[in-house]
Coordinates of C-alpha atoms and ligand atoms in Angstrom, one line a residue:
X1142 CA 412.0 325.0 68.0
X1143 CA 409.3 325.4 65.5
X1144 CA 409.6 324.3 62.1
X1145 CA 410.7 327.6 60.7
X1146 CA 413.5 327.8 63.4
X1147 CA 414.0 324.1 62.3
X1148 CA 414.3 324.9 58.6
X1149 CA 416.6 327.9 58.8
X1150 CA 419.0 326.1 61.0
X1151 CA 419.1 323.8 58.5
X1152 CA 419.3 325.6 55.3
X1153 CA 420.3 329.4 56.2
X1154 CA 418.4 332.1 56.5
X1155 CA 418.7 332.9 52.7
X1156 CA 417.2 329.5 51.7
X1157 CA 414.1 330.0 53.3
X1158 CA 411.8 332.8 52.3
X1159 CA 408.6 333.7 54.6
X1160 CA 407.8 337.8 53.3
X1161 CA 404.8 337.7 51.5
X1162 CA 406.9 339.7 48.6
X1163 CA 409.1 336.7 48.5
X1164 CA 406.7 333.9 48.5
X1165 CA 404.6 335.8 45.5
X1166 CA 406.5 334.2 42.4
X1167 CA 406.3 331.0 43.9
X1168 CA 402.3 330.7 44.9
X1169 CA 401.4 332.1 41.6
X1170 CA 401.0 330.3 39.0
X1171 CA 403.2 330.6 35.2
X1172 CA 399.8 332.6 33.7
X1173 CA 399.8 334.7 36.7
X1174 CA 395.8 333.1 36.8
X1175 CA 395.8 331.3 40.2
X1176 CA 397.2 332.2 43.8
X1177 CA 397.5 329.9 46.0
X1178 CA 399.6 329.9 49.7
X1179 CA 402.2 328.8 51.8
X1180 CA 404.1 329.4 55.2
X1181 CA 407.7 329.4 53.2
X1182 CA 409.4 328.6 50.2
X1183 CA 412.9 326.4 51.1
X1184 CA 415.5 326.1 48.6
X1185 CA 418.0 322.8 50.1
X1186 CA 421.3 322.5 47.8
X1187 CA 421.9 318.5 48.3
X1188 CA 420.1 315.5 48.6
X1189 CA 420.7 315.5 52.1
X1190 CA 419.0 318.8 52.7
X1191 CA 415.7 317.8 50.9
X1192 CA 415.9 314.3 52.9
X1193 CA 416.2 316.9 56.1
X1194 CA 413.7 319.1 55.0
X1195 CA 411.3 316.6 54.5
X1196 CA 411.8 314.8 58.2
X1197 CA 410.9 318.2 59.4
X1198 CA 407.7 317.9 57.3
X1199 CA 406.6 315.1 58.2
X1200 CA 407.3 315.5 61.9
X1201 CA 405.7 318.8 61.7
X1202 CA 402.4 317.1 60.3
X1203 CA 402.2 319.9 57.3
X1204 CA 401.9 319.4 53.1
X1205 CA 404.8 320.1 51.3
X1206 CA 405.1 320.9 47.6
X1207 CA 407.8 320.2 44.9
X1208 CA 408.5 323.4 42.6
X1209 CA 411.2 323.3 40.0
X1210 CA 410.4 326.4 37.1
X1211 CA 407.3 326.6 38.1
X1212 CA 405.9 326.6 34.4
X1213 CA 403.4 324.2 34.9
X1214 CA 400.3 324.9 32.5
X1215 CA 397.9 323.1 35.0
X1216 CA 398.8 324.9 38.8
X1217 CA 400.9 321.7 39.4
X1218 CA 403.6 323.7 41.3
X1219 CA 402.0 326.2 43.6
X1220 CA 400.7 325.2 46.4
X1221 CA 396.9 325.1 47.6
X1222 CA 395.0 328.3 48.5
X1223 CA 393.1 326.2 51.2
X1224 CA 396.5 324.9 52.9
X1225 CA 398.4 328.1 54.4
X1226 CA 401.0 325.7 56.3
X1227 CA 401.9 324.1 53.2
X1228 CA 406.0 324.3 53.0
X1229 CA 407.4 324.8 49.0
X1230 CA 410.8 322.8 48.2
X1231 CA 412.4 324.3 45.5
X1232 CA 415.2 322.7 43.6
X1233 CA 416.4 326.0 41.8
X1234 CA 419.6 325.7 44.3
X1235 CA 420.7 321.9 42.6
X1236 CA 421.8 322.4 39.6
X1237 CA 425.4 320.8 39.2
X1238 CA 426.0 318.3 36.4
X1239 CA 427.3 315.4 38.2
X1240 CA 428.9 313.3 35.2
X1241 CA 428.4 312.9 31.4
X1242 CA 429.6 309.7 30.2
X1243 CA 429.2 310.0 26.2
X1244 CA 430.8 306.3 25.8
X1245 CA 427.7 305.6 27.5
X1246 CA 425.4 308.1 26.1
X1247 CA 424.1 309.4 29.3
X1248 CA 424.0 311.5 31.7
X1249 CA 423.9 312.4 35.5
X1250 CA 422.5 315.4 36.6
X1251 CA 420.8 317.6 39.7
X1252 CA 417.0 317.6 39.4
X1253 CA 417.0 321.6 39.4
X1254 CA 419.2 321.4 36.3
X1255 CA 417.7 323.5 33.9
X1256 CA 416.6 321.8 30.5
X1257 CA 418.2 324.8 28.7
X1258 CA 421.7 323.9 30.6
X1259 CA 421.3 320.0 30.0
X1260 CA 420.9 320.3 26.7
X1261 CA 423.8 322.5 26.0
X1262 CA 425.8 320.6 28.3
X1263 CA 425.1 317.2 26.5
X1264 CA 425.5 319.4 22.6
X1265 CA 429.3 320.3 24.4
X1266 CA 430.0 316.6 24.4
X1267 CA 429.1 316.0 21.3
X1268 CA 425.3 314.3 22.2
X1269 CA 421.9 315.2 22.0
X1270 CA 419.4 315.7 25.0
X1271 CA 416.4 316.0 22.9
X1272 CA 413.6 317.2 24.8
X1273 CA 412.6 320.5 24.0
X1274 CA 410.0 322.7 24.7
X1275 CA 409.0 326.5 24.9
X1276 CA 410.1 327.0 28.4
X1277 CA 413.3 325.4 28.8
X1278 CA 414.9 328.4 29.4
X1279 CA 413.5 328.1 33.0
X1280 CA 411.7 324.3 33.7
X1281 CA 414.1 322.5 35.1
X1282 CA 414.9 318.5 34.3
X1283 CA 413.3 317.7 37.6
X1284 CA 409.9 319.3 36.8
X1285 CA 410.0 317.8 33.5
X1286 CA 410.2 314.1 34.8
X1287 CA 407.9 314.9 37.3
X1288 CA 405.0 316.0 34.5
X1289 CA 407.0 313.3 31.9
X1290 CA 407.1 316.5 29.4
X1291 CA 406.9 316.1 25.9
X1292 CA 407.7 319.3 23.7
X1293 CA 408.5 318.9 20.3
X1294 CA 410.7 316.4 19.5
X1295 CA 408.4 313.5 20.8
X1296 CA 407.9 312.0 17.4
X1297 CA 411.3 310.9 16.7
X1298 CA 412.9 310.5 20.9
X1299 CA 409.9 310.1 23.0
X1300 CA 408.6 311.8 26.1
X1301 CA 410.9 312.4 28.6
X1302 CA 410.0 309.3 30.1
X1303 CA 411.9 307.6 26.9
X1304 CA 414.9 309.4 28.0
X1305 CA 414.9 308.9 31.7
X1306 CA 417.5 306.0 32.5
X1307 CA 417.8 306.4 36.7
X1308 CA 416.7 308.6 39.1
X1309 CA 417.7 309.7 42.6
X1310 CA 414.2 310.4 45.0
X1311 CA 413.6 311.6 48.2
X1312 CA 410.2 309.6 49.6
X1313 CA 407.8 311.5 52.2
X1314 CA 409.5 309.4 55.2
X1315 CA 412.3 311.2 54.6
X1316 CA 414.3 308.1 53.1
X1317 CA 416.6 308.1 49.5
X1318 CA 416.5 306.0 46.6
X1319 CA 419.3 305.8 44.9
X1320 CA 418.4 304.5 41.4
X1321 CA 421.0 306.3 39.2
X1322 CA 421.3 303.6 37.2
X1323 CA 422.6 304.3 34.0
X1324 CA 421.3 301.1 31.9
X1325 CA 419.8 300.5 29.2
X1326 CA 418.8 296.8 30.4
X1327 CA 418.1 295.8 34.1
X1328 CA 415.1 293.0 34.4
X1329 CA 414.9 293.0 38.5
X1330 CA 411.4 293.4 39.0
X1331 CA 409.0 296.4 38.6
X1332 CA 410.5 299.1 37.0
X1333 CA 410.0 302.1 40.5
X1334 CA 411.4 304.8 38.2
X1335 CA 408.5 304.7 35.7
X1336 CA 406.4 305.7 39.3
X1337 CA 407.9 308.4 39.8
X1338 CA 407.9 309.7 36.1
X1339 CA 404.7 312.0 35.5
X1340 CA 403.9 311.4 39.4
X1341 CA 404.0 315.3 39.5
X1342 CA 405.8 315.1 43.0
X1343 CA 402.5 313.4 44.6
X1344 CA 405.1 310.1 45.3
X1345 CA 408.2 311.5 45.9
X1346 CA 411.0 314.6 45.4
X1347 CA 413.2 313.9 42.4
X1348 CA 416.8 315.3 43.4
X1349 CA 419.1 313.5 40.6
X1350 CA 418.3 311.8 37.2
X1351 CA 420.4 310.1 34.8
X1352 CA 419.7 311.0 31.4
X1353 CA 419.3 308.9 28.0
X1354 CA 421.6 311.2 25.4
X1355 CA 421.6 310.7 21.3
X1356 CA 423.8 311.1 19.2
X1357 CA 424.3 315.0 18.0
X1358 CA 422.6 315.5 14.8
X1359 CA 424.8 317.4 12.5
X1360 CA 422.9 317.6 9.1
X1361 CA 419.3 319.9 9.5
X1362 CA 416.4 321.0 7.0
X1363 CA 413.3 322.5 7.8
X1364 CA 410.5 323.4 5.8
X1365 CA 407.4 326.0 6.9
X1366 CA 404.4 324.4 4.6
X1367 CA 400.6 326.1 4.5
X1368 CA 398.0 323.6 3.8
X1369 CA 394.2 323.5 3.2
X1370 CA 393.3 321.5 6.2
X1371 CA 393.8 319.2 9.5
X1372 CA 393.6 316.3 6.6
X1373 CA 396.2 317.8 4.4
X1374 CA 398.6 318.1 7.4
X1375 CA 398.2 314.3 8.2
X1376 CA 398.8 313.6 4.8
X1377 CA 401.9 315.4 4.8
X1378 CA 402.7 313.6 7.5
X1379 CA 402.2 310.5 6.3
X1380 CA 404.1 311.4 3.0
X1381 CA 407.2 312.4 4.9
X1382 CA 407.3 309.3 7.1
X1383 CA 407.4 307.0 4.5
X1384 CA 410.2 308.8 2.1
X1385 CA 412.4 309.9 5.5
X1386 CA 410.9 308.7 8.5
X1387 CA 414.4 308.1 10.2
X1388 CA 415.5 311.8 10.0
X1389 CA 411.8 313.1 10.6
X1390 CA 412.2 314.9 14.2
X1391 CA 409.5 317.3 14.2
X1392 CA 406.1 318.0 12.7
X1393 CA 404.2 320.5 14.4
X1394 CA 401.0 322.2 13.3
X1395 CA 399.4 325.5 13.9
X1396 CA 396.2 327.7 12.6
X1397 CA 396.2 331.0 11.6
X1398 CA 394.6 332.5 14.3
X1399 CA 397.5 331.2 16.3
X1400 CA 399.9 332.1 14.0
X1401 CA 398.3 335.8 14.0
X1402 CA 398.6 335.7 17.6
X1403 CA 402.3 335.4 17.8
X1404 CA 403.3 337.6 15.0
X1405 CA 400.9 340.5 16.7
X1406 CA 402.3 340.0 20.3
X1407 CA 405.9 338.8 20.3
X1408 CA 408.5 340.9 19.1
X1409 CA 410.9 340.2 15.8
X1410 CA 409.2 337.2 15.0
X1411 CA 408.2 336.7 11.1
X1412 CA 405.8 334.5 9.4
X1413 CA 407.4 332.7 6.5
X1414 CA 404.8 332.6 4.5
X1415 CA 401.6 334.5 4.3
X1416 CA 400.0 334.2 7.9
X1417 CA 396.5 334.2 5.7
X1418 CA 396.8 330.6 4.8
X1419 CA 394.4 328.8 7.3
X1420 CA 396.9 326.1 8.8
X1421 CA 400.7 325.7 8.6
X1422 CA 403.0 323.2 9.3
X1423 CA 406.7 323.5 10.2
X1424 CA 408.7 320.1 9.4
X1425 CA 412.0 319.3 10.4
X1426 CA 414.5 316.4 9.4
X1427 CA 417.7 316.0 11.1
X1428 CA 420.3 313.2 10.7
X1429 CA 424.1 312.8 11.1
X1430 CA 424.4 312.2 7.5
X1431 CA 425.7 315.2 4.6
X1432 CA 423.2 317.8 4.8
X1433 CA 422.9 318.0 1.0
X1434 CA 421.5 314.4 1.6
X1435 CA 418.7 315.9 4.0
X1436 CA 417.7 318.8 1.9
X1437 CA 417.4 316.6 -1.6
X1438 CA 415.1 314.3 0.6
X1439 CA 413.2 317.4 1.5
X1440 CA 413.0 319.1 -1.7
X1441 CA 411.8 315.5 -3.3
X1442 CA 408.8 315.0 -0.9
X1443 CA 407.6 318.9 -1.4
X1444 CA 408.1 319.1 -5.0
X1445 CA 406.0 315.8 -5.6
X1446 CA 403.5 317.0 -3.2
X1447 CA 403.4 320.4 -4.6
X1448 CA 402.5 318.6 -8.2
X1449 CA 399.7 316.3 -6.6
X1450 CA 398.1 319.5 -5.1
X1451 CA 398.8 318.3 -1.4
X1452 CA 400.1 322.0 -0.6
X1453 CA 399.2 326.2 -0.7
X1454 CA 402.6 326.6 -0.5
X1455 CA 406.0 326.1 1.2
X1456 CA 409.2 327.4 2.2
X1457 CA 412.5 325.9 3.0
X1458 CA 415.1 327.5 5.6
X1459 CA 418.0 328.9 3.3
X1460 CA 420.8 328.8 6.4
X1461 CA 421.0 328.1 10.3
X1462 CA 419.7 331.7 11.2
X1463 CA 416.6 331.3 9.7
X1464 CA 415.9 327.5 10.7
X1465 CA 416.5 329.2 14.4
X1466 CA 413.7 332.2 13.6
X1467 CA 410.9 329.5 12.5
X1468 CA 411.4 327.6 15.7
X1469 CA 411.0 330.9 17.5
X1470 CA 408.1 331.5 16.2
X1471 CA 407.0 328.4 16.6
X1472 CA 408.4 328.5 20.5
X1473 CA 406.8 332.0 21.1
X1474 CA 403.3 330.6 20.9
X1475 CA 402.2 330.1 24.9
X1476 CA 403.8 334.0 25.6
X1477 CA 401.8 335.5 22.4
X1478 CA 398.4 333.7 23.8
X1479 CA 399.3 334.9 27.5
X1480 CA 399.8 338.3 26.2
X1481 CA 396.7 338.5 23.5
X1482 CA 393.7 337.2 26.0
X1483 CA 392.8 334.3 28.0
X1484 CA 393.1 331.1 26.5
X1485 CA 390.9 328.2 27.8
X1486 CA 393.8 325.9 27.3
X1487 CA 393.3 322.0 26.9
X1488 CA 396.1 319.0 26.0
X1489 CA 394.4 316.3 24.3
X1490 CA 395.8 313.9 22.1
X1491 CA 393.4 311.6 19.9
X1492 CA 394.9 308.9 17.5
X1493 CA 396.3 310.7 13.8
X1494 CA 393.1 309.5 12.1
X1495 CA 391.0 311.1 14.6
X1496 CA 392.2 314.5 14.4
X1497 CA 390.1 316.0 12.1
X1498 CA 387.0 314.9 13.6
X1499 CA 388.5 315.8 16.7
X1500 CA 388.7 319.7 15.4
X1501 CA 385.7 319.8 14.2
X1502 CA 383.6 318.4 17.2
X1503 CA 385.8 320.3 20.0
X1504 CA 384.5 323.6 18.0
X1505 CA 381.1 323.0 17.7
X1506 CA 380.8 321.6 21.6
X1507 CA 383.2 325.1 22.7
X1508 CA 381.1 327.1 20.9
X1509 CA 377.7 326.2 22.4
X1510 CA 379.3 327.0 25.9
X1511 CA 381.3 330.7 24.2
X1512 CA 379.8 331.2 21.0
X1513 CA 381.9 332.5 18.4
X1514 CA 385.4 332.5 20.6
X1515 CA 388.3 332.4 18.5
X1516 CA 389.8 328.8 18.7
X1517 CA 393.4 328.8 18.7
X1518 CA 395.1 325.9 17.8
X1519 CA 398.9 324.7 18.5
X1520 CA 399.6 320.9 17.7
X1521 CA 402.0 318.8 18.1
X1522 CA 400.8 316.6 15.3
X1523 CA 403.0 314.0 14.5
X1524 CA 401.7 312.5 18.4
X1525 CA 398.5 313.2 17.8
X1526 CA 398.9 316.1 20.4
X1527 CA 396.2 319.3 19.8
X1528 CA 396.2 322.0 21.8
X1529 CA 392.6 323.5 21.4
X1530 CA 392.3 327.1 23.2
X1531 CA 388.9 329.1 22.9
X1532 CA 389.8 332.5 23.4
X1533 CA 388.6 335.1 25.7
X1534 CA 389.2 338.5 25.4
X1535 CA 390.2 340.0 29.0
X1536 CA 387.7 342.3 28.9
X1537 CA 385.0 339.6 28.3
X1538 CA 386.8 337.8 31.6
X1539 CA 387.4 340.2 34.2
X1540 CA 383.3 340.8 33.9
X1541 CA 383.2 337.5 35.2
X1542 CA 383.4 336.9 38.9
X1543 CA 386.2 334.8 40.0
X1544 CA 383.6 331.9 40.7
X1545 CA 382.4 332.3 37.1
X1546 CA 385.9 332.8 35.6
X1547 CA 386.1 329.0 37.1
X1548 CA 382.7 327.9 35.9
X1549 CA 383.4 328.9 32.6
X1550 CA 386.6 327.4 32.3
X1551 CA 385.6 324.3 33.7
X1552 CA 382.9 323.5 31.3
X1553 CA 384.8 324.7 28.6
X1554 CA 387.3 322.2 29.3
X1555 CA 385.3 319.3 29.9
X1556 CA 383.6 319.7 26.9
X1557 CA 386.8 319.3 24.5
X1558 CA 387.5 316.7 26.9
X1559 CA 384.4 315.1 26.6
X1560 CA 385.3 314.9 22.7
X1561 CA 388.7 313.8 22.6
X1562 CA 387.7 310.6 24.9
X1563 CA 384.6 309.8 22.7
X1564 CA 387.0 309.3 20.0
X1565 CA 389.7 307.1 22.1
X1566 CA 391.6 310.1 22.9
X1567 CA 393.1 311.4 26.6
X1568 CA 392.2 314.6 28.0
X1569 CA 396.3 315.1 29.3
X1570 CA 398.4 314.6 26.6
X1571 CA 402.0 316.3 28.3
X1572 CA 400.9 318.8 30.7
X1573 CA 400.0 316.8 33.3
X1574 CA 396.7 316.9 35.6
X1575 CA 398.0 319.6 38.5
X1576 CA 395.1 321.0 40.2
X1577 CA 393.1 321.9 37.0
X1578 CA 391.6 318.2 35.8
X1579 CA 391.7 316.1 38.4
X1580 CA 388.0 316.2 38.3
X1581 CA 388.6 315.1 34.4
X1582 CA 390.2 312.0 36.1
X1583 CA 387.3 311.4 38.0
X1584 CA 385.0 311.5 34.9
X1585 CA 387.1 309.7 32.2
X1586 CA 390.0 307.7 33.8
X1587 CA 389.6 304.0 34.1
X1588 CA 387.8 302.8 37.7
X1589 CA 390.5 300.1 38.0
X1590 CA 393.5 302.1 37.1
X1591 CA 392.2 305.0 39.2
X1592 CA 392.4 302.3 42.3
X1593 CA 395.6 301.5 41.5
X1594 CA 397.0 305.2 41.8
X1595 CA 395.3 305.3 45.1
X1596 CA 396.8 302.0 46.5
X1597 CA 400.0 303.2 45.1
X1598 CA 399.9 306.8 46.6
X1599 CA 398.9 305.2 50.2
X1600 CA 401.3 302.6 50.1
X1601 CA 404.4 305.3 49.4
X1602 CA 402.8 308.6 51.3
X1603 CA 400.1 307.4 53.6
X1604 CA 399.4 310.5 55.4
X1605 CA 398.9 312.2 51.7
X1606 CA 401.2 314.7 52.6
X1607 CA 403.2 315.3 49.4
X1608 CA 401.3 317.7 46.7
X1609 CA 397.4 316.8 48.3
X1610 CA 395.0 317.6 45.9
X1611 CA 396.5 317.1 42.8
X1612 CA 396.7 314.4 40.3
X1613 CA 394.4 312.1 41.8
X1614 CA 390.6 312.9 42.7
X1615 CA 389.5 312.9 46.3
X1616 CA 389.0 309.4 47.1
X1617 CA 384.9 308.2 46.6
Ligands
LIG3175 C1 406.0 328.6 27.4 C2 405.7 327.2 27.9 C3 405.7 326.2 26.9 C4 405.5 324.9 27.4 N1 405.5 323.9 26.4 C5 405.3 322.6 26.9 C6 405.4 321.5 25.9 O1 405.6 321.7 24.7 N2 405.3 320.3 26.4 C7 405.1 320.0 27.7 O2 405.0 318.9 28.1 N3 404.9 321.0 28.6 C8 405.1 322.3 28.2 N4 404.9 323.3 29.1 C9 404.6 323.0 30.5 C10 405.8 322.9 31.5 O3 406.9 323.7 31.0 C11 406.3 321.5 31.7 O4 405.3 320.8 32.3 C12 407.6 321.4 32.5 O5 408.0 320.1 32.4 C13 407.5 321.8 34.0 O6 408.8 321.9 34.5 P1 409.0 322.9 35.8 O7 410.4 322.7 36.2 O8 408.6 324.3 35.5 O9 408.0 322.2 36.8 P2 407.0 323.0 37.8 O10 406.0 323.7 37.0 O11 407.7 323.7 38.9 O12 406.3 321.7 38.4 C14 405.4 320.9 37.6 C15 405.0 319.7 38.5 O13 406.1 318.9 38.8 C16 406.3 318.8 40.2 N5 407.8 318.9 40.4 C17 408.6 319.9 40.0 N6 409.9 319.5 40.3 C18 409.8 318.4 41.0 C19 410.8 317.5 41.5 N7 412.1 317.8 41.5 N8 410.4 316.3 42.1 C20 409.1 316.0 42.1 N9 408.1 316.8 41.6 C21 408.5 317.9 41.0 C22 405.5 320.0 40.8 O14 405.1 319.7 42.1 C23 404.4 320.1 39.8 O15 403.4 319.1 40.2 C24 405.1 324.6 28.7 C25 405.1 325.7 29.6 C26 405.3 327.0 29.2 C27 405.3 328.1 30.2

């Protein structure tokens, strides 16, 4: 039998998808940019299956690819356009909860969870799963480990490698690891999990995780501030973190051009203040204290920033509704930029004091490459996280031949790049490298670490079968 027969004797016939009208949502990627190709998309429903599936792979000699949502922002989860007999597992079909223990504030679930359904899941036990971001409606908790995912409340919980306690993986031989564990300390040796975390499926399938949960915050206040500048944000920042650092949970930073972007392209969202003021900040504090607690300690910092002349003005959520508004508009911004043009989107991060220079630089060396583009900015700013996006108009693209289109973005890229690691940044803050920088890791990434990936990714998948050509360069 071949490996199609193989695969549907398996899985079903359902479970494994071959039409080119099937396969299309899963070779293309989130922007709808890149196409690449396969032979068939499985979808296994156990461990077992995936373990199966990929014993088939292997024996069949052909690349296989790990898709959960699919909303990587760097083509991590469709396959190669240059590898047609490349197989796609996709976890959509494992998505059971397998235990919440909230004595021990954790959590066991299915890789193909989606984050949407985790987090609701732990909120119904009374616990927090805080890892948020703007698609976790559809990325699922597998895709998220495998890219170690930040989001917006990195500041106060971590990337999702800070909440990551076990995992279940299934390695290119076909073999299981079983490391649910569920603890918080377990010194035997190296650590295998933190391998697999941000390994973007080039190591291993992720089938199960256990999850790190918090407690459920039950007091929340938000403010929406405008300030003059980068500098004023940071000092904001710095203002809030020493009057309430342990509520702070999110400080996230946008320009106006962004801000314009969103309120012109997604519907029902609303700016809360005046979308003319050049950057804006939205700041939230959660706690399990009184809320009246958390909205004095709000009001305080603003008010005695207001009279030192540290803000253009601010609002503060009045109720629940609204606080849920800001964060969609604040949520809505990669769907407004996909719908207004095409965004030449980076994910650097640069240390807080560098951030301004960062801004400044990144513009100037954008702007000798597309002079004049509109830079976008979205930042997660309390991690020193800036998501600098020259903007294209489509018009302006589609006269570009494919082969330009690339060009362009490519130097575009490197030179923001090229900026944030002058000034001790990294050019992959939470995105990940996917197929779109590994050339990035080539240029900037240390020689020694670099050899250290590639020992590690021939010692676990010799025949570099599992996601080729992504995350790390070709080897010299
Ligand atoms: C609107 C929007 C907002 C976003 N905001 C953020 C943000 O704030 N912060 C952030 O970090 N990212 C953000 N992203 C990027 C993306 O959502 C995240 O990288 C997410 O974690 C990817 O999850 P996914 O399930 O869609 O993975 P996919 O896109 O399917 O895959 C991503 C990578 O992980 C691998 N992979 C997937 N599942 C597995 C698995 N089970 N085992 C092994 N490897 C696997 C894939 O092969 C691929 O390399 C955003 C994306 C969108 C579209």
């Amino acid at each position: 039998m071949d490996l199609i027969q193989n695969l549907i004797a398996l899985l079903g016939e359902s479970a494994v998808l071959r039409s080119q009208q099937d396969l299309a949502g899963h070779v293309t990627d989130w922007r709808g940019r890149y196409q690449g190709q396969a032979q068939c998309v499985v979808f296994p429903s156990t461990t077992a299956q995936v373990a199966a599936v990929v014993q088939l792979c292997h024996a069949a000699q052909v690349p296989v690819v790990a898709q959960g949502g699919n909303t990587s922002l760097c083509e991590g989860a469709i396959p190669r356009a240059d590898l047609p007999e490349t197989v796609v597992i996709n976890l959509g079909r494992m998505r059971q909860v397998r235990a919440v223990d909230p004595a021990n504030n954790s959590m066991v679930v299915d890789a193909g969870c989606v984050l949407q359904t985790v987090q609701e899941t732990a909120r119904s036990h009374g616990r927090l799963y805080p890892v948020s971001l703007g698609a976790e409606g559809s990325c699922q908790i597998g895709g998220n480990i495998a890219t170690n995912a930040g989001g917006t409340g990195v500041l106060r919980y971590g990337n999702t490698r800070e909440n990551v306690l076990g995992l279940e993986v299934v390695l290119p031989d076909g073999r299981i690891w079983e490391g649910l564990y569920g603890l918080r300390k377990n010194n035997t040796g190296f650590d295998i999990k933190h391998l697999f975390i941000g390994s973007e499926g080039t190591l291993g399938i992720i089938t199960g995780a256990t999850l790190k949960l918090h407690p459920l915050p039950t007091a929340r206040a938000m403010a929406w501030l405008a300030v003059e500048s980068p500098q004023a944000a940071i000092d904001m920042l710095a203002r809030f973190q020493s009057r309430c650092s342990a509520s702070l949970s999110a400080f996230e930073m946008v320009n106006d051009v962004q801000l314009n972007i969103v309120l012109n392209h997604v519907a029902d969202r609303r700016a809360p203040l005046s979308p003319s003021y050049p950057w804006h900040v939205l700041v939230e504090l959660t706690d399990t204290c009184d809320e009246a607690l958390l909205s004095a300690a709000l009001e305080e910092t603003l008010s005695a920033a207001a009279e030192e002349g540290m803000l253009l003005d601010a609002a503060i959520a009045t109720n629940g509704k609204q606080q849920a508004d800001w964060w969609e508009v604040r949520h809505s911004v990669s769907e407004g930029n996909k719908k207004a043009g095409i965004g030449i989107n980076t994910d650097p991060a640069v240390p807080l004091s560098a951030i301004p220079a960062f801004i400044t630089q990144a513009t100037a060396a954008a702007h000798r490459i597309v002079p004049g583009a509109p830079i976008i900015i979205v930042a997660h700013l309390g991690d020193g996280n800036v998501h600098f996006i020259p903007q294209l108009q489509f018009a302006q693209w589609q006269a570009l031949s494919p082969a330009e289109q690339d060009q362009l973005s490519h130097s575009v890229k490197q030179a923001v790049n090229e900026v944030a690691c002058a000034l001790a940044g990294t050019f992959s803050a939470e995105h990940g490298i996917g197929q779109v920088l590994t050339d990035e890791m080539a240029l900037f990434k240390h020689a020694v670490e670099l050899d250290l990936m590639h020992a590690i990714k021939r010692a676990i998948d010799p025949q570099q079968r599992f996601n080729p050509g992504r995350l790390l360069p070709p080897t010299p």
